[in-house]
Tab-separated table of C-alpha atoms and ligand atoms in Angstrom:
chain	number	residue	atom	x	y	z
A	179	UNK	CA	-72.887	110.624	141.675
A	180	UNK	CA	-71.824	107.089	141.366
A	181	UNK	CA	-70.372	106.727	137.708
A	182	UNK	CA	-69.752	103.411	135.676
A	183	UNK	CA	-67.878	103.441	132.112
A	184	UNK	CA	-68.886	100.278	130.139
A	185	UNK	CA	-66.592	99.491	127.456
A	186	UNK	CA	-67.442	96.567	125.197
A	187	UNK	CA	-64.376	95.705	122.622
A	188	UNK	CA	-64.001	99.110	120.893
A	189	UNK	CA	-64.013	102.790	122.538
A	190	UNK	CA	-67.186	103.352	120.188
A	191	UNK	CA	-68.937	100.848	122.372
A	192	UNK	CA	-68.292	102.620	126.001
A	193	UNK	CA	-71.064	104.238	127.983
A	194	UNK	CA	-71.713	105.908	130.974
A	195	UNK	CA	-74.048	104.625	133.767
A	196	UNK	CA	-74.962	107.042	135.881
A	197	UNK	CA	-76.254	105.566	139.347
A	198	UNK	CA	-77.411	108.731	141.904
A	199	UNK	CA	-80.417	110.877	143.145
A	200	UNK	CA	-82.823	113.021	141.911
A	201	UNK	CA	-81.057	112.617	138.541
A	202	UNK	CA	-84.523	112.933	135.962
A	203	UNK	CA	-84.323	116.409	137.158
A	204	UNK	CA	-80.446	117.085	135.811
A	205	UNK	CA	-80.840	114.811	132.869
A	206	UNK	CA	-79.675	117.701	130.686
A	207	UNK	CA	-76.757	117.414	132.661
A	208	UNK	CA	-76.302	113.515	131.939
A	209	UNK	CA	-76.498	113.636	128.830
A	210	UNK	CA	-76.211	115.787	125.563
A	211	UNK	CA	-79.615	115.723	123.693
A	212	UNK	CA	-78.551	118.709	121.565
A	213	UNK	CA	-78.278	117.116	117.883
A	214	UNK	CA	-81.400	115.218	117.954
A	215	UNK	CA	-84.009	115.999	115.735
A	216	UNK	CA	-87.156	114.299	117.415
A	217	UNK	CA	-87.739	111.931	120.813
A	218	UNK	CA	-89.948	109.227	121.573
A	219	UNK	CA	-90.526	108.780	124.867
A	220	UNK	CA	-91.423	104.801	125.995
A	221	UNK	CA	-92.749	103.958	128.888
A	222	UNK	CA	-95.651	101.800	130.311
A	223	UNK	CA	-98.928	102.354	131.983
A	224	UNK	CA	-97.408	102.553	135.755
A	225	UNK	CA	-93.948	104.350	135.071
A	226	UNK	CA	-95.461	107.052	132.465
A	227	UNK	CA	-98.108	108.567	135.287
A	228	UNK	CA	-95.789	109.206	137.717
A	229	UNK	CA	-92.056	110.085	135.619
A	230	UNK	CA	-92.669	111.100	131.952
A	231	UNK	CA	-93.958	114.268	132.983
A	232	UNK	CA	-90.077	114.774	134.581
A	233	UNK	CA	-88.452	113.461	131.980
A	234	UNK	CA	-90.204	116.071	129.192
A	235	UNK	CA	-90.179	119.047	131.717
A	236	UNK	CA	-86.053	118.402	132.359
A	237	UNK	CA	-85.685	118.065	128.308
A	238	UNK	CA	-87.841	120.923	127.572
A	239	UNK	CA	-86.388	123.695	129.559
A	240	UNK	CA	-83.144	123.449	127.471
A	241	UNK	CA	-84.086	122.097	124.012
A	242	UNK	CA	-87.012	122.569	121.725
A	243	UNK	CA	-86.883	119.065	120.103
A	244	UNK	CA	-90.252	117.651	119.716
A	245	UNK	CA	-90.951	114.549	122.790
A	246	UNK	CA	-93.874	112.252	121.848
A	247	UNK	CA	-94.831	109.810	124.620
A	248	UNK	CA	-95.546	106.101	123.688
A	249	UNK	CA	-97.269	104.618	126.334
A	250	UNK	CA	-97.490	100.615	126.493
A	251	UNK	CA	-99.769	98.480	129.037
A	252	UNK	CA	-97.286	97.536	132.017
A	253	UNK	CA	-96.682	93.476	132.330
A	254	UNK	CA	-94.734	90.978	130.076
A	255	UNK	CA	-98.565	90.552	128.096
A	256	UNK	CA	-96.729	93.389	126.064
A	257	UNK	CA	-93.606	92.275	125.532
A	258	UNK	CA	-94.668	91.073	121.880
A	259	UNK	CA	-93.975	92.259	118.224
A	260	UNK	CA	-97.470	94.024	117.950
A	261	UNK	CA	-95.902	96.193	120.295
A	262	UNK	CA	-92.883	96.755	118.758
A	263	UNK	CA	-94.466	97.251	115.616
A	264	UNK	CA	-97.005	100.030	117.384
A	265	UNK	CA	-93.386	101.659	118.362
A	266	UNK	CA	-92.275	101.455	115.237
A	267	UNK	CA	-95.699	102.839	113.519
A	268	UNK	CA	-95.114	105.939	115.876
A	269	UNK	CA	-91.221	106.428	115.016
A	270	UNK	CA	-92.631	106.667	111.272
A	271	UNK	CA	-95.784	108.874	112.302
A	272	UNK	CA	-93.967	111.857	114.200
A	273	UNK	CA	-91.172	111.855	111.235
A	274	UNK	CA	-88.282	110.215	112.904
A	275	UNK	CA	-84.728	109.998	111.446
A	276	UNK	CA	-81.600	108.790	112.059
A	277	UNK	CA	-81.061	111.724	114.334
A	278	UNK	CA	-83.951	110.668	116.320
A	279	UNK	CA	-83.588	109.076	119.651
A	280	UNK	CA	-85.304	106.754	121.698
A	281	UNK	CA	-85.586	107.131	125.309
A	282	UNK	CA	-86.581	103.773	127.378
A	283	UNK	CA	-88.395	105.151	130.666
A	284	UNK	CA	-89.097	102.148	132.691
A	285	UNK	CA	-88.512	98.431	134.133
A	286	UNK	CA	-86.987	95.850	131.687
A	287	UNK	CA	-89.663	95.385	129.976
A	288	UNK	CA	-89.415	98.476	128.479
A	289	UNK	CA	-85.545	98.776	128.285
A	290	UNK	CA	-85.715	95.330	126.090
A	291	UNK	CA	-88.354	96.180	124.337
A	292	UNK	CA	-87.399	100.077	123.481
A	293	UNK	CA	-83.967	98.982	122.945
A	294	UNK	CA	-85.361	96.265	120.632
A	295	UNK	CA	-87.284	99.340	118.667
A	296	UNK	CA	-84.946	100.928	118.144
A	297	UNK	CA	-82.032	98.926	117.019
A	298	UNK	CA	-84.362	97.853	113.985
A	299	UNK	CA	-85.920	101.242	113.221
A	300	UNK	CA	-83.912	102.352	109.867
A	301	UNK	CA	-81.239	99.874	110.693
A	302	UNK	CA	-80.379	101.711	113.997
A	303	UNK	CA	-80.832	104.366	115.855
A	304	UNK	CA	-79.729	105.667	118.916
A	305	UNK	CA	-81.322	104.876	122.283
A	306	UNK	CA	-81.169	105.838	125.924
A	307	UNK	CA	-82.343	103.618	128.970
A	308	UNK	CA	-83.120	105.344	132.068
A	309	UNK	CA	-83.727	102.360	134.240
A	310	UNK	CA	-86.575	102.991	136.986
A	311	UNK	CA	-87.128	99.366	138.718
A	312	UNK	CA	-84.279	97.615	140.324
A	313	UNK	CA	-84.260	94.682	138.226
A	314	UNK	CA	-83.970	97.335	135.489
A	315	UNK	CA	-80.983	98.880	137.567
A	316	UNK	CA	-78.857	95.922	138.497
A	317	UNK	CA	-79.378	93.800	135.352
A	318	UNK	CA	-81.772	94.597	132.226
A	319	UNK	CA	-80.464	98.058	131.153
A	320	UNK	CA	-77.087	97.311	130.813
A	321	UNK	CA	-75.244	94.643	128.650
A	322	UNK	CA	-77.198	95.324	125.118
A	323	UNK	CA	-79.181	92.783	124.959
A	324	UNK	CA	-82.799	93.590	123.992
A	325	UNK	CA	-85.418	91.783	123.244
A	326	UNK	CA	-89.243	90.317	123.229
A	327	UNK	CA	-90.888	87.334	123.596
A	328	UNK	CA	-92.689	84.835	120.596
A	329	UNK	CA	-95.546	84.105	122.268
A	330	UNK	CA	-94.839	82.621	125.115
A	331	UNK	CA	-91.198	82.022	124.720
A	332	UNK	CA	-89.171	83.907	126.614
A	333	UNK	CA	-86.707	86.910	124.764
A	334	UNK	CA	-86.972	84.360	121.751
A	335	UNK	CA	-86.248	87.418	119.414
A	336	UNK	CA	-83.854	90.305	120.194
A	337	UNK	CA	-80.815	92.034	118.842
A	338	UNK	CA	-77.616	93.111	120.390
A	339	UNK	CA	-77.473	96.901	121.193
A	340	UNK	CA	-76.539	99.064	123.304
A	341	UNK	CA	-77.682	102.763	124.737
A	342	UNK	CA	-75.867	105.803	124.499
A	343	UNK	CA	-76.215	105.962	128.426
A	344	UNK	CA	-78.224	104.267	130.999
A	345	UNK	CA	-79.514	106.616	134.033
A	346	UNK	CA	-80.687	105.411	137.007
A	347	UNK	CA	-82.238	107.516	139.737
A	348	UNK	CA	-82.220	105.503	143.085
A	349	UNK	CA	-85.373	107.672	144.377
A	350	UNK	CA	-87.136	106.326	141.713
A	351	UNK	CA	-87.383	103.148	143.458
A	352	UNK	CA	-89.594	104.469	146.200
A	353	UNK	CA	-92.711	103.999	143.869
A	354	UNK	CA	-91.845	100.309	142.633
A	355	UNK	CA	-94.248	97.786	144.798
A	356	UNK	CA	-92.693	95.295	147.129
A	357	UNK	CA	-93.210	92.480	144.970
A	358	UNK	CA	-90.968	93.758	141.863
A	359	UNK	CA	-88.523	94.564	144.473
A	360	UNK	CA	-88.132	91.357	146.017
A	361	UNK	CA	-88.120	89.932	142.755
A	362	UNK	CA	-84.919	91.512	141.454
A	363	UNK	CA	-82.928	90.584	144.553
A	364	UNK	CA	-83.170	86.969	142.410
A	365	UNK	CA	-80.879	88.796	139.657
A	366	UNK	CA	-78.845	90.521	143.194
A	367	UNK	CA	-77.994	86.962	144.701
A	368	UNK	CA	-77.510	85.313	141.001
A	369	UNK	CA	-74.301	87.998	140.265
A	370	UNK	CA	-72.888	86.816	143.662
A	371	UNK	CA	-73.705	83.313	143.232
A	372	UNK	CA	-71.770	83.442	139.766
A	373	UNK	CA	-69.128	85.370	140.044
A	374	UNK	CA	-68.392	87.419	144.023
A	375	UNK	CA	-68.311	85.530	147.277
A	376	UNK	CA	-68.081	88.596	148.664
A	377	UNK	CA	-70.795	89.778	147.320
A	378	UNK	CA	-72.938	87.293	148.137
A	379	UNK	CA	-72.068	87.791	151.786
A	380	UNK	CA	-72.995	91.446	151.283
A	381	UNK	CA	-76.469	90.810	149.984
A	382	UNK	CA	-77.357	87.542	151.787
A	383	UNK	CA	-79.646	87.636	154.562
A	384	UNK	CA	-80.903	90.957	153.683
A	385	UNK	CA	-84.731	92.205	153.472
A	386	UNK	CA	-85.409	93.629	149.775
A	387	UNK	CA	-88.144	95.801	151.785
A	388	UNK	CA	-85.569	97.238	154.278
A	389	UNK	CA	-82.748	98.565	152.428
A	390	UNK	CA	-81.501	102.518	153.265
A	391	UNK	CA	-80.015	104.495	150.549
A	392	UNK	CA	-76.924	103.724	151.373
A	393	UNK	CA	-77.142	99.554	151.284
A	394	UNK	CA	-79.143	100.079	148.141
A	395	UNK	CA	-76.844	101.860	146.469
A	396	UNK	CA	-74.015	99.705	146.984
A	397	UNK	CA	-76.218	96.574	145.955
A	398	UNK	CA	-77.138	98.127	142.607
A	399	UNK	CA	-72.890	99.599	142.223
A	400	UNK	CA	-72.072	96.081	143.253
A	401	UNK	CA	-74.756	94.011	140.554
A	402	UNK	CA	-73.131	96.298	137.617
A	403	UNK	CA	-69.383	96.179	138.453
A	404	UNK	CA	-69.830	91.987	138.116
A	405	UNK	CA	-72.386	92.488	134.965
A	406	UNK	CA	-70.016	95.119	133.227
A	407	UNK	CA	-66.991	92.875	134.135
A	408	UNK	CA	-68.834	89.784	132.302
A	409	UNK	CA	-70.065	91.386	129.578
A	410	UNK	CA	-66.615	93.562	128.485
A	411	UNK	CA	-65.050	89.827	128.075
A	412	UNK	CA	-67.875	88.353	126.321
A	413	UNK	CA	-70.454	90.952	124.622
A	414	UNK	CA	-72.067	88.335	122.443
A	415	UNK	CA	-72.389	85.209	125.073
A	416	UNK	CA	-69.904	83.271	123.017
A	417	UNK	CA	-68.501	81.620	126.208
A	418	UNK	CA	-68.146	83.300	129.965
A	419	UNK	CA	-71.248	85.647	129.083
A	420	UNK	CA	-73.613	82.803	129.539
A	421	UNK	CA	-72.924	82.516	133.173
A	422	UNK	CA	-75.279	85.579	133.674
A	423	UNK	CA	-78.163	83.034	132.598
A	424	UNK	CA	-77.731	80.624	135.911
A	425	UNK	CA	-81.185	80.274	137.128
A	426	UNK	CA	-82.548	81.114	133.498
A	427	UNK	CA	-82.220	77.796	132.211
A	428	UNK	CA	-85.090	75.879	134.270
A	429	UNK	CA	-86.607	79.691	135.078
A	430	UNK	CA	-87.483	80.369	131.652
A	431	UNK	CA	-89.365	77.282	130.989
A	432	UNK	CA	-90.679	78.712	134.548
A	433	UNK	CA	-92.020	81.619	134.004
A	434	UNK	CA	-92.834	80.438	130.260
A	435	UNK	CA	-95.373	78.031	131.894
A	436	UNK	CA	-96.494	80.206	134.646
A	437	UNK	CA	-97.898	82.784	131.677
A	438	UNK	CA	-100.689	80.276	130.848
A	439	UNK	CA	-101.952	79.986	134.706
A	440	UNK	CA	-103.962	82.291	136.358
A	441	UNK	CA	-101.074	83.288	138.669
A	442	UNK	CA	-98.189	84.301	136.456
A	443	UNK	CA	-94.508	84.352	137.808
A	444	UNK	CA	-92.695	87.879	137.561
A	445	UNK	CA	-89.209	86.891	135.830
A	446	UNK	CA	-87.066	87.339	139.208
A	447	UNK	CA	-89.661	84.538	140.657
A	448	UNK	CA	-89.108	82.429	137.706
A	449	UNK	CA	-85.366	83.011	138.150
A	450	UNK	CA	-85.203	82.351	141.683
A	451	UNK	CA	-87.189	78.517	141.300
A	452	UNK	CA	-84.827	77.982	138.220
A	453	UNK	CA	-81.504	78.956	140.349
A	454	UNK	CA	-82.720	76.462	143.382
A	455	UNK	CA	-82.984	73.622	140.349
A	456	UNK	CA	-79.424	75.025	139.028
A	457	UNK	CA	-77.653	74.703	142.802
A	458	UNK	CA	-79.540	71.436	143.281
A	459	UNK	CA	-77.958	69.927	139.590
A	460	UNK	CA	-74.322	71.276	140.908
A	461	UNK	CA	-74.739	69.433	143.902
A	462	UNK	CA	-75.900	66.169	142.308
A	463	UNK	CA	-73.058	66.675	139.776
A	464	UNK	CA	-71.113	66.811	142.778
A	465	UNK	CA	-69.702	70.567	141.944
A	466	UNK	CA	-71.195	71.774	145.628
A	467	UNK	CA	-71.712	69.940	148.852
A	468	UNK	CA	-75.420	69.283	150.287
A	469	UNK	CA	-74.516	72.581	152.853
A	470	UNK	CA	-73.709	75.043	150.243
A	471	UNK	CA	-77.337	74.097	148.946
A	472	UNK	CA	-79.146	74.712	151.662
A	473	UNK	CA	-77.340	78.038	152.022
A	474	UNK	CA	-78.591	79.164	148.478
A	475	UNK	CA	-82.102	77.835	149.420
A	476	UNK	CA	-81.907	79.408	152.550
A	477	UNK	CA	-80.796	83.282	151.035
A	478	UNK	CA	-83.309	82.766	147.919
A	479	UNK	CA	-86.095	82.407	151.007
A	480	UNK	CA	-84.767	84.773	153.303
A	481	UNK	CA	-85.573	87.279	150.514
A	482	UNK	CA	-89.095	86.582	150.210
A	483	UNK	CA	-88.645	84.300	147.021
A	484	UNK	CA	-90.580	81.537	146.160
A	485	UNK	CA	-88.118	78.242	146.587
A	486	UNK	CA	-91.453	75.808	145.684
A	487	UNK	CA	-93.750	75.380	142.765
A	488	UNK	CA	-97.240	74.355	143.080
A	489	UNK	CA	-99.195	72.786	140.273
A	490	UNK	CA	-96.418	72.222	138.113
A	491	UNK	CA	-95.226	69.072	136.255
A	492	UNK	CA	-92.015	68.123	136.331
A	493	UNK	CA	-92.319	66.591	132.939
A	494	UNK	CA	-93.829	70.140	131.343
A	495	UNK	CA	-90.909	71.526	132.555
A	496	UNK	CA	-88.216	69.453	130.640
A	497	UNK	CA	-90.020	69.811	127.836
A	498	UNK	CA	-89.659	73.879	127.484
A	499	UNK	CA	-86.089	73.172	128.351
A	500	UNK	CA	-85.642	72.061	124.777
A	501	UNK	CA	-86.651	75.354	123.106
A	502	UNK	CA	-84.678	77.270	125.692
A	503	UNK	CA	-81.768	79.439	123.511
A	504	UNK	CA	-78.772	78.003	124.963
A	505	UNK	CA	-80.330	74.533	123.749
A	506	UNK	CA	-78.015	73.095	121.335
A	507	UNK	CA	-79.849	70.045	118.545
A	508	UNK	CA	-82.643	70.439	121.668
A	509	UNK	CA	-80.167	69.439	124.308
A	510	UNK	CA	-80.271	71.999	127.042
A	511	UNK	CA	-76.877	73.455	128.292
A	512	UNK	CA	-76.934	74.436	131.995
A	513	UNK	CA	-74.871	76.952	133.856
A	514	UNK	CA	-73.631	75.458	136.940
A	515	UNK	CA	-71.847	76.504	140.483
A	516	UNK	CA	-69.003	75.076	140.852
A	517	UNK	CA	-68.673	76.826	144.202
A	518	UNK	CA	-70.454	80.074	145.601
A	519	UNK	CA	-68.805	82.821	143.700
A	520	UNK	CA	-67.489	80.484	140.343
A	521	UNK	CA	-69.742	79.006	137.738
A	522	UNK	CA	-69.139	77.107	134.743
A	523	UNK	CA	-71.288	77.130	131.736
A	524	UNK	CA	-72.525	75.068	128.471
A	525	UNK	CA	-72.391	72.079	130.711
A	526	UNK	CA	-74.815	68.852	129.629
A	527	UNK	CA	-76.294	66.717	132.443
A	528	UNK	CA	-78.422	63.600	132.611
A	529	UNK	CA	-82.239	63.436	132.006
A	530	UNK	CA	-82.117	61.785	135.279
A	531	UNK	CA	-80.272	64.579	137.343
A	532	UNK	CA	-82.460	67.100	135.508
A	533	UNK	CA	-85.699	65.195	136.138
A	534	UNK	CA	-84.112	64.849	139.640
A	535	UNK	CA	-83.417	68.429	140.238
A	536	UNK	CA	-86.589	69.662	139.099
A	537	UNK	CA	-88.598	67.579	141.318
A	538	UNK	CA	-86.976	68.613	144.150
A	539	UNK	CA	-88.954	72.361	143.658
A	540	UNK	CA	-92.361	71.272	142.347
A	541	UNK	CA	-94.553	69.956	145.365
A	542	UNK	CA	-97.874	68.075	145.016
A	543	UNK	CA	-97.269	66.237	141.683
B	261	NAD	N1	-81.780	92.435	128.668
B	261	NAD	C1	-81.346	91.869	129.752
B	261	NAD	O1	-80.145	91.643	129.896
B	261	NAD	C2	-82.308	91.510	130.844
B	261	NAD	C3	-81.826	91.170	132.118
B	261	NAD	C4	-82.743	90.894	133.128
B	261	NAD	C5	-84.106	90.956	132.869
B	261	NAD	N2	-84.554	91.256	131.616
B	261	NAD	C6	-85.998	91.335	131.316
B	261	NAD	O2	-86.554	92.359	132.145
B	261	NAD	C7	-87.908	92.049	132.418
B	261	NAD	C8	-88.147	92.195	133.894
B	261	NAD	O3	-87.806	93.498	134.315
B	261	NAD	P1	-88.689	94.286	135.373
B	261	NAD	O4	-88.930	93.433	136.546
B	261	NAD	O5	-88.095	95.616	135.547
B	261	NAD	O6	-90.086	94.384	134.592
B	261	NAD	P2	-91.058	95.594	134.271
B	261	NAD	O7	-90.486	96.487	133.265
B	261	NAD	O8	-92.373	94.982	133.990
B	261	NAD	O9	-91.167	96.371	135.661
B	261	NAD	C9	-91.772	95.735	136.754
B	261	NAD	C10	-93.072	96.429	137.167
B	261	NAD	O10	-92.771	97.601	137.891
B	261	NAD	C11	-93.365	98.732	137.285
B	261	NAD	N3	-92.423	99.822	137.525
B	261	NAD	C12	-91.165	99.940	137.033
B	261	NAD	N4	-90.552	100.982	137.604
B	261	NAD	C13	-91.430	101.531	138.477
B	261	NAD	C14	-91.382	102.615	139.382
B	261	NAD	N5	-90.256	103.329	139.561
B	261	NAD	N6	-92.484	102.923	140.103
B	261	NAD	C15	-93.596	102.173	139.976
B	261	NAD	N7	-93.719	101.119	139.164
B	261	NAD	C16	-92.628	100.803	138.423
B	261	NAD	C17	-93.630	98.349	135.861
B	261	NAD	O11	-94.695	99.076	135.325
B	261	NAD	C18	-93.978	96.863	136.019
B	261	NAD	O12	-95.312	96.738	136.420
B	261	NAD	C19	-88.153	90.638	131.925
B	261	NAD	O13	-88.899	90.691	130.736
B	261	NAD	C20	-86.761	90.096	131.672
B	261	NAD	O14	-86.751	89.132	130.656
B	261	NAD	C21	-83.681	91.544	130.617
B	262	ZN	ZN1	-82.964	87.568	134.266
């Protein structure tokens, strides 16, 4: 069992992330669920089929607390405060208390969204995330931040909070569709880009869809040493934090946009387009030479990302930069390389570079 402690300023804040196999089956094991008075069990329409069964059955053979299942429809079309409020309508219904917990079954979605819950429910109360998609695993679950979208703007409200524990069972993964795991390796290559050439090296030029145990395992152990490392300094993004957001910048407005088509962007394909525009501003900032682009292009393709947008306008781009949250008196503020492996952040560029850089991914316009 591969074991991770966070700790975020005080000892109070520390928990375990526990990275292994077959671990729904031991989660009485993981973690103490003995002074809890009731659990709500959150999950969406894909991940609740096929795991909450083995998430009640492991809780059930050693403690009678009472498990309700909340089950929401799987896709970011959720990710929205009637949702939350249904959560919270439930909490009420089945009686819970302070001494209730909340346990977040799923991708991000439901991580941000059950953490969200339940950090508002009676002011607070404690949550669990057992992470089941690898964007989940190697970014979403940890680092307390939850959150929903307003509308269509991306994590626009959230809270800071973090789970009692974060589980992730690797086998899990064998269910999650090729797509969603190509899709996280944008969140993979973005920790190495930012902060580990090494890193990088490891998980460049690999195939999402070909990974053993083994590779996968160190991929996801590698993702949260560099997240946990960034978010003990900085637990409320008031400086170094923000570097997890390269690629978010641009890939928010991204995926933002992409909701009102008929083909909408998962967030690791919004993140991947938004990290090409990101390595193409460092390099007309001069922070990276023409090379180290290509080589970010190049690993961003290799993975089966998109690098290209079709049917986009430059110009509807820029403007959704403005309400993105690092935006400062609607000025964006960019997280840039500064070489592969180091990234500086809160940085203000030219209309002209951004136009420029933008440009460079949308075809056909
Ligand atoms: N809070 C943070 O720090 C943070 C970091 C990164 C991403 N996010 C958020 O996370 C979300 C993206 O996460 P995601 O890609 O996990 O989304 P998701 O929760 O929608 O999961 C992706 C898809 O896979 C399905 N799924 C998940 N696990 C599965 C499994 N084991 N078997 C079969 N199907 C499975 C889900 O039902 C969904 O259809 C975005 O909303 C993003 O904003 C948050
Ligand atoms: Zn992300």
């Amino acid at each position: 069992l591969n074991t991770l402690n966070i700790k975020i300023y005080t000892p109070a804040h520390s928990y375990p992330i526990l990275l292994g196999e077959n671990l729904l089956e031991k989660l009485t094991e993981l973690y103490d669920f003995r002074d809890y008075t009731k659990i709500l069990l959150i999950s969406d329409s894909n991940v609740g089929p096929i795991y909450a069964a083995n998430v009640r059955t492991a809780i059930s053979k050693n403690y009678e607390i009472p498990i309700t299942e909340f089950e929401s429809p799987a896709g970011e079309k959720s990710k929205l405060l009637k949702t939350i409020t249904k959560i919270w309508e439930k909490l009420s219904e089945i009686g819970a208390d302070r001494k209730s917990l909340v346990i977040n079954l799923g991708g991000g979605i439901t991580t941000d969204m059950g953490g969200f819950a339940a950090s508002c429910y009676m002011r607070g109360i404690n949550f669990i995330n057992i992470a089941t998609s690898l964007e989940a695993m190697v970014d979403a679950s940890i680092g307390g931040k939850t959150g929903i979208n307003l509308g269509s703007l991306k994590n626009h409200l959230g809270t800071f909070a973090h789970p009692k524990c974060v589980i992730m069972d690797i086998q899990t993964l064998t269910t999650l569709s090729k797509r969603d795991l190509i899709a996280a390796f944008a969140e993979i290559i973005k920790h190495g880009l930012i902060a580990d050439a090494k890193y990088f090296d490891l998980v460049k030029m690999q195939n999402p869809l070909n990974l053993d145990t083994e590779l996968l395992n160190k991929i996801i152990l590698g993702s949260l040493k560099i997240k946990a490392n960034v978010v003990e300094k900085d637990e409320k993004e008031a400086g170094v934090r923000q570097i997890l957001n390269f690629g978010h910048t641009a890939g928010h407005a991204i995926e933002t946009l992409s909701f009102k088509t008929k083909k909408p962007l998962l967030h690791g394909e919004a993140v991947a387009l938004g990290m090409i525009i990101a390595a193409k501003l460092s390099e007309l900032v001069g922070n990276i030479d023409h090379e180290t682009f290509q080589v970010i292009e190049n690993v961003i393709n290799f993975a089966g990302l998109p690098t290209k947008l079709q049917n986009y306008q430059t110009k509807e781009i820029i403007k959704l930069l403005s309400s993105d949250k690092k935006s400062i008196a609607g000025k964006a503020k960019w997280v840039l390389l500064k070489s592969i492996g180091e990234a500086d952040w809160n940085v203000e560029v030219g209309d002209d570079l951004v136009r420029q850089a933008i440009a460079s991914v949308v075809s056909n316009q």
